Structures are given as structure tokens and as C-alpha cells.
XYZ file of N, CA and C in Angstrom:
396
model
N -1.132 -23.329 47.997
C -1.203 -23.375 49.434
C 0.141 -22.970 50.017
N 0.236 -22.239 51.280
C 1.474 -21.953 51.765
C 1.317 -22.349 53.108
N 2.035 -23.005 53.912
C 1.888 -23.460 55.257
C 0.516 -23.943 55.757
N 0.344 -24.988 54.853
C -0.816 -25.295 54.972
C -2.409 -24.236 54.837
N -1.835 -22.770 54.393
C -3.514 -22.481 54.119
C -3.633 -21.656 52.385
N -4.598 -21.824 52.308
C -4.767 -21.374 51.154
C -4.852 -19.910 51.078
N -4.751 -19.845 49.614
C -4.770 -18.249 49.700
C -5.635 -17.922 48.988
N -6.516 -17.015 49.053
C -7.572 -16.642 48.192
C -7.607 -14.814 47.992
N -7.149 -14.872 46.829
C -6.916 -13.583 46.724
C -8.289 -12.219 46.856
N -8.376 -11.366 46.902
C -9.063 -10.116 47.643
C -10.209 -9.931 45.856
N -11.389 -9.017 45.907
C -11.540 -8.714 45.017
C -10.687 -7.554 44.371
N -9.810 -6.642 45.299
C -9.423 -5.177 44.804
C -8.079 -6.488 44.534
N -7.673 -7.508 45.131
C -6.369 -7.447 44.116
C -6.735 -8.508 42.692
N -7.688 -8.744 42.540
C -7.898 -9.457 40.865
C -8.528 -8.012 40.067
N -8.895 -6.996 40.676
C -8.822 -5.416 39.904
C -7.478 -5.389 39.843
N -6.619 -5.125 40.318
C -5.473 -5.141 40.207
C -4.568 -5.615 39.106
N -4.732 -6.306 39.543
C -4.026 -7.787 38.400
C -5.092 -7.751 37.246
N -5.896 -7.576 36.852
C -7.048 -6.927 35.487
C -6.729 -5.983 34.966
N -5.939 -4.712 35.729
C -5.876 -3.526 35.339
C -4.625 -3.831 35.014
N -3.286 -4.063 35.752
C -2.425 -4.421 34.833
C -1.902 -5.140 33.486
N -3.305 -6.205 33.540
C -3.135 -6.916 32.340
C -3.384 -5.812 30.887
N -4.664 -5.281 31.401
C -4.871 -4.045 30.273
C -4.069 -3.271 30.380
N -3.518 -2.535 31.092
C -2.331 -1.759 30.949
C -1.379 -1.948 29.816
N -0.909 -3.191 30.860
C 0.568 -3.503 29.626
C 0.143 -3.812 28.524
N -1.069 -4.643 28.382
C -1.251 -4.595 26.400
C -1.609 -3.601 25.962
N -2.281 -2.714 26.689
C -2.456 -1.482 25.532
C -0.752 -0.229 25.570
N -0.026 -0.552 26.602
C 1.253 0.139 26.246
C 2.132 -0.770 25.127
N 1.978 -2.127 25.079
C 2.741 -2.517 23.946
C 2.324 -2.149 22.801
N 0.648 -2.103 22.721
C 0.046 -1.712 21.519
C 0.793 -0.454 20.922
N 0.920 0.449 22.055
C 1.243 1.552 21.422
C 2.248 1.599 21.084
N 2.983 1.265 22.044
C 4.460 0.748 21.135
C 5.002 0.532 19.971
N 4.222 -0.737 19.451
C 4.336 -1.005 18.322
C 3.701 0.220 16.890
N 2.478 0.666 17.390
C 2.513 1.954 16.914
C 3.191 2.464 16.464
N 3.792 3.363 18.162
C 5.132 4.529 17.696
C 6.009 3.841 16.774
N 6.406 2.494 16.972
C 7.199 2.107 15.682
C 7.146 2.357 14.038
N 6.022 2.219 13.731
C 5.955 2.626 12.569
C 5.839 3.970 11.829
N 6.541 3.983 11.043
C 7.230 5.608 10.564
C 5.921 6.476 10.620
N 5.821 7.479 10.076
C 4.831 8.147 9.507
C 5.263 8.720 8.441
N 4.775 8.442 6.803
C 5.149 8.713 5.554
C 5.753 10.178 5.845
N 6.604 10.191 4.938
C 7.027 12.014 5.071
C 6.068 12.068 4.023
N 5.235 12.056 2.831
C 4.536 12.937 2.190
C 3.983 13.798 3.108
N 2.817 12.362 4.162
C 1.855 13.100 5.357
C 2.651 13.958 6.236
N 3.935 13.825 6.963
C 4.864 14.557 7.247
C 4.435 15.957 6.734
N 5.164 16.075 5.196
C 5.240 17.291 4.803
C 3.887 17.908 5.116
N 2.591 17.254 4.759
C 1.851 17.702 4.384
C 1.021 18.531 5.998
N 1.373 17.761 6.567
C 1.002 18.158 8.192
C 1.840 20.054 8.801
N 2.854 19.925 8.175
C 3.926 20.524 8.166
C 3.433 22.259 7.227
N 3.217 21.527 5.719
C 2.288 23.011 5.234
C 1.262 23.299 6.027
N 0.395 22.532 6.642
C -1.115 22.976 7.116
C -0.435 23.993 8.474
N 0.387 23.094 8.992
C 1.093 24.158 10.497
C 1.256 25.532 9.748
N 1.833 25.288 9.168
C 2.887 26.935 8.718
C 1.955 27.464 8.086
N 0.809 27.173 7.513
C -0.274 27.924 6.764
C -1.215 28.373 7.975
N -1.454 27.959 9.131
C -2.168 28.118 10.143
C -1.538 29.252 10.848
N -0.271 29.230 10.928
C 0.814 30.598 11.854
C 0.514 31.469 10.834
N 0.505 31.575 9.465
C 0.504 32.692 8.884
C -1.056 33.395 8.945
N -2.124 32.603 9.399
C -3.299 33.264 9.720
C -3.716 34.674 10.044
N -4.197 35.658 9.254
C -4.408 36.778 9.662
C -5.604 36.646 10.883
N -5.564 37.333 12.132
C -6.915 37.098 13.141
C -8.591 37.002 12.336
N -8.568 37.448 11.393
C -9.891 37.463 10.691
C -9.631 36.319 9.965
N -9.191 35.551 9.461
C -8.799 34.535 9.004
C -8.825 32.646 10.099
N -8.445 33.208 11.030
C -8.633 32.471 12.407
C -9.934 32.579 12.987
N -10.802 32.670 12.457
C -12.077 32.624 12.886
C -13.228 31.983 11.930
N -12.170 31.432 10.903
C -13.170 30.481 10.124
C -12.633 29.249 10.170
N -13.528 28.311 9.610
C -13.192 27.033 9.869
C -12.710 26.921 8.608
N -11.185 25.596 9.072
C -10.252 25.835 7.778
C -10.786 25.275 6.559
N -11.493 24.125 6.689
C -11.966 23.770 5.033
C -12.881 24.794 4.448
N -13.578 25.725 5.174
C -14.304 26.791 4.346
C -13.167 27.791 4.181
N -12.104 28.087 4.841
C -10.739 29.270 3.984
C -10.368 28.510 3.143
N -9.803 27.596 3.025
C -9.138 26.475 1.858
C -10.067 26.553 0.854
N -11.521 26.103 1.149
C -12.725 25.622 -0.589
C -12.734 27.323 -0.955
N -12.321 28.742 0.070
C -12.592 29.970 -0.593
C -11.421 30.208 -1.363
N -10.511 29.775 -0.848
C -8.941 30.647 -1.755
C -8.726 29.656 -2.954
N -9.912 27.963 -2.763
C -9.351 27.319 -4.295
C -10.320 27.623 -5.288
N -11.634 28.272 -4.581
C -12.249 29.236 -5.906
C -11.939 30.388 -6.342
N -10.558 31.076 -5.508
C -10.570 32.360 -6.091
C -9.071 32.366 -6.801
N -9.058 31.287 -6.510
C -7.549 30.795 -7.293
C -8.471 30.063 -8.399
N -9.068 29.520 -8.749
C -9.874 29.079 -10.448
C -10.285 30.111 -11.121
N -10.710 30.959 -10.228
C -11.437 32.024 -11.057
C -10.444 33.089 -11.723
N -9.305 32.932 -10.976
C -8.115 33.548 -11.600
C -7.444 32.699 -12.767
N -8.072 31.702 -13.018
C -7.202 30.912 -14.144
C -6.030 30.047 -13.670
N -5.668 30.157 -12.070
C -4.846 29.332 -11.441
C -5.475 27.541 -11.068
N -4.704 26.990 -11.807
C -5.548 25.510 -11.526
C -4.089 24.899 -10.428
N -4.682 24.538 -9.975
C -3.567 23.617 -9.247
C -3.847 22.548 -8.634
N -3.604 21.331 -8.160
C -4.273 20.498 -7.456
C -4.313 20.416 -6.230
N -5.562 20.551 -6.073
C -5.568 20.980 -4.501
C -5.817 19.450 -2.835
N -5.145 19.444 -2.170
C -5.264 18.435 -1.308
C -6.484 17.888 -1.339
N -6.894 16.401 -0.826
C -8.444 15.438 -1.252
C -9.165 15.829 0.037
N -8.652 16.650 1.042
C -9.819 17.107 1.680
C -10.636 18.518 1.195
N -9.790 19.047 0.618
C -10.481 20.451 -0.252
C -11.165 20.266 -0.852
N -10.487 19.016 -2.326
C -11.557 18.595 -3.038
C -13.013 18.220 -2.479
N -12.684 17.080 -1.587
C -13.548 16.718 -0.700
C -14.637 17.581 0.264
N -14.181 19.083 1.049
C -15.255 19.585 0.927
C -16.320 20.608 0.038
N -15.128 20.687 -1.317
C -15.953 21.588 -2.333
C -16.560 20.735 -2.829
N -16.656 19.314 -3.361
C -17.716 18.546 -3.519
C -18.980 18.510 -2.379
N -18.943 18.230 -1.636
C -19.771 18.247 -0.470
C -20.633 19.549 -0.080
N -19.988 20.376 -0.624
C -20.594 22.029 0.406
C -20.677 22.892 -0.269
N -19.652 22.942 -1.563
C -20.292 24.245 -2.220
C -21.082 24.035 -3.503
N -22.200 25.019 -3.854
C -22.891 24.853 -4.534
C -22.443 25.043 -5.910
N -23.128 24.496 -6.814
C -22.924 25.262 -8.310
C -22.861 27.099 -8.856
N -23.407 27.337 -7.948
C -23.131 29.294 -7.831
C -21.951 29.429 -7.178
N -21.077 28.800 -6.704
C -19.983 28.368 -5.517
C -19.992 29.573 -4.336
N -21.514 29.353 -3.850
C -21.900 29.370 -2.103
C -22.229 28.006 -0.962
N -22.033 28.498 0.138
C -21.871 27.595 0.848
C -22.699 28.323 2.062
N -23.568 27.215 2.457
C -24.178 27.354 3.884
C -23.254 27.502 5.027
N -23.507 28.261 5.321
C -22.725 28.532 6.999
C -23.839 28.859 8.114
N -23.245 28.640 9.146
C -23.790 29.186 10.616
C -22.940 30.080 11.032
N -23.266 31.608 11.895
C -22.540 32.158 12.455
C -23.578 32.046 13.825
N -22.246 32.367 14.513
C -22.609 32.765 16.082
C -22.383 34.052 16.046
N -23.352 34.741 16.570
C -22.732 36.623 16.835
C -23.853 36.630 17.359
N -24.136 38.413 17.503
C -24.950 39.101 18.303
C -25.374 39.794 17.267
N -26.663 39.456 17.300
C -26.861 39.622 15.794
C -27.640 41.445 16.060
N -27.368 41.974 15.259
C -27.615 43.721 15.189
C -28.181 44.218 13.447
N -28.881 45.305 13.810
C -29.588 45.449 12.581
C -27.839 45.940 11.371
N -26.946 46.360 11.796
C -25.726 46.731 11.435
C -24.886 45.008 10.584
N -24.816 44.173 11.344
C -24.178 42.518 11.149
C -25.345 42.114 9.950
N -26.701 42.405 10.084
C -28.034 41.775 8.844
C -27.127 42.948 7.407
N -27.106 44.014 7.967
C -26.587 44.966 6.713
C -25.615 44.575 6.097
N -24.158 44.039 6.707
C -23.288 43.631 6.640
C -23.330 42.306 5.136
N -24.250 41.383 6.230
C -24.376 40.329 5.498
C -24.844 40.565 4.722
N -26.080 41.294 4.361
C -26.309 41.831 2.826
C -25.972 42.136 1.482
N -24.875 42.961 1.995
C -23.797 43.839 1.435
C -22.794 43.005 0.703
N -22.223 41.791 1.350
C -21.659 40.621 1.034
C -21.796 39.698 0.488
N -23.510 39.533 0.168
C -24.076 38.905 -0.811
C -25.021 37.598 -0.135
N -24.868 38.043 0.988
C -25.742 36.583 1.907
C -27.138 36.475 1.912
N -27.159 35.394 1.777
C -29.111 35.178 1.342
C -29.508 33.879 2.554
N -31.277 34.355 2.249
C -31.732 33.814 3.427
C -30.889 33.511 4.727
N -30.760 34.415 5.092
C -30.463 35.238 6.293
C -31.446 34.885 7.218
N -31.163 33.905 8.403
C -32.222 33.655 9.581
C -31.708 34.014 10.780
N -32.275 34.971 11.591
C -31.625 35.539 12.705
C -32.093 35.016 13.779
N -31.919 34.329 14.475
C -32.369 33.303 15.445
C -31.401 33.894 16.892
N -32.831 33.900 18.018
C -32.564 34.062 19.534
C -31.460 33.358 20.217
N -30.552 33.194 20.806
C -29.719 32.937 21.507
C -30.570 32.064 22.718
């Protein structure tokens, strides 16, 4: 009470005072966050994927990276190059490529009797050309 009257606060100011409460705990949250390091392995490893991404040829930038990665670690086996490759590679050549080591894809294009030839030529099977 202040000079004898009470005060009864507004609904927009207990929004107020609600929204600040969430505020500040979720900025300390983060806080405490940013505090904690981030391993340099993951560091480094964040670090190759950048610099492997700038070196992208434009035809290269138009695939999605775990299908360039599961292609260059089969054509690096098939060369007799073993190396161990990061657990998301592993992870999607378990998952996606087959025992013939093909992989289902979707393309988006405009599809032309020239792009069906293409894909042919390249070795692509069941080929479904679907309307836009």
C-alpha cells in the first residue's frame, strides 16, 4: 500500500515482468553455454568441412555434401585408399548406399528428352520423370 491505496498492478505490466523473467534466464542460460569451450578436435573438424566447402568446384556445390563425401570415400576404396573416414560418412554410407554402391537420389530439373539421355549414359536406373 502507498498513501493509503493499494496498488494493483496492470495486466501488460505482469507481461512485462513475465517477459523479463524469461528473458534473463534464458540469457544466463546462454551464458553459461558460451562458457564452455568447444573441443578443438570438433574445432578442427568444423574447420576442414569450411575449407573443403571453399574449395568446391560450382558442379560440386550443387550436391548435397554427404552424397560428395559417401562418392569420393568410394572412389577412394576402390583405389585401394582406405582411410578413416568421419562417423557421419560412415554413417551415411551405411544408411544410403547400396551393396552395388548406388544411391537413390531426387533431382529437381526440367526434365528434357536430352537430361533422360544424360542420366542414362551415367548409369541411372529407374528413372521417374515426374510433372512439376
Amino acid at each position: 500500500m502507498m498513501n493509503g491505496r493499494r496498488l494493483t498492478p496492470s495486466v501488460g505490466a505482469l507481461i512485462v515482468a513475465f517477459w523479463l523473467c524469461i528473458t534473463t534466464s534464458a540469457l544466463a542460460a546462454r551464458e553459461s553455454e558460451s562458457e564452455q569451450a568447444v573441443h578443438p578436435d570438433a574445432l578442427a573438424q568444423i574447420q576442414t568441412i569450411l575449407s573443403e566447402k571453399a574449395a568446391r568446384s560450382p558442379v560440386e556445390n550443387k550436391l548435397d555434401s554427404n552424397l560428395l563425401y559417401g562418392m569420393r570415400a568410394l572412389q577412394q576404396r576402390r583405389f585401394g585408399q582406405l582411410r578413416i573416414e568421419p562417423a557421419y560418412v560412415e554413417s551415411f554410407m551405411q544408411e544410403h548406399v547400396a551393396a552395388d554402391e548406388t544411391v537413390q537420389v531426387s533431382i529437381q530439373a526440367k526434365v528434357s528428352d536430352g537430361l533422360l539421355a544424360s542420366l542414362a549414359a551415367a548409369g541411372a536406373r529407374d528413372v521417374n520423370a515426374l510433372a512439376a
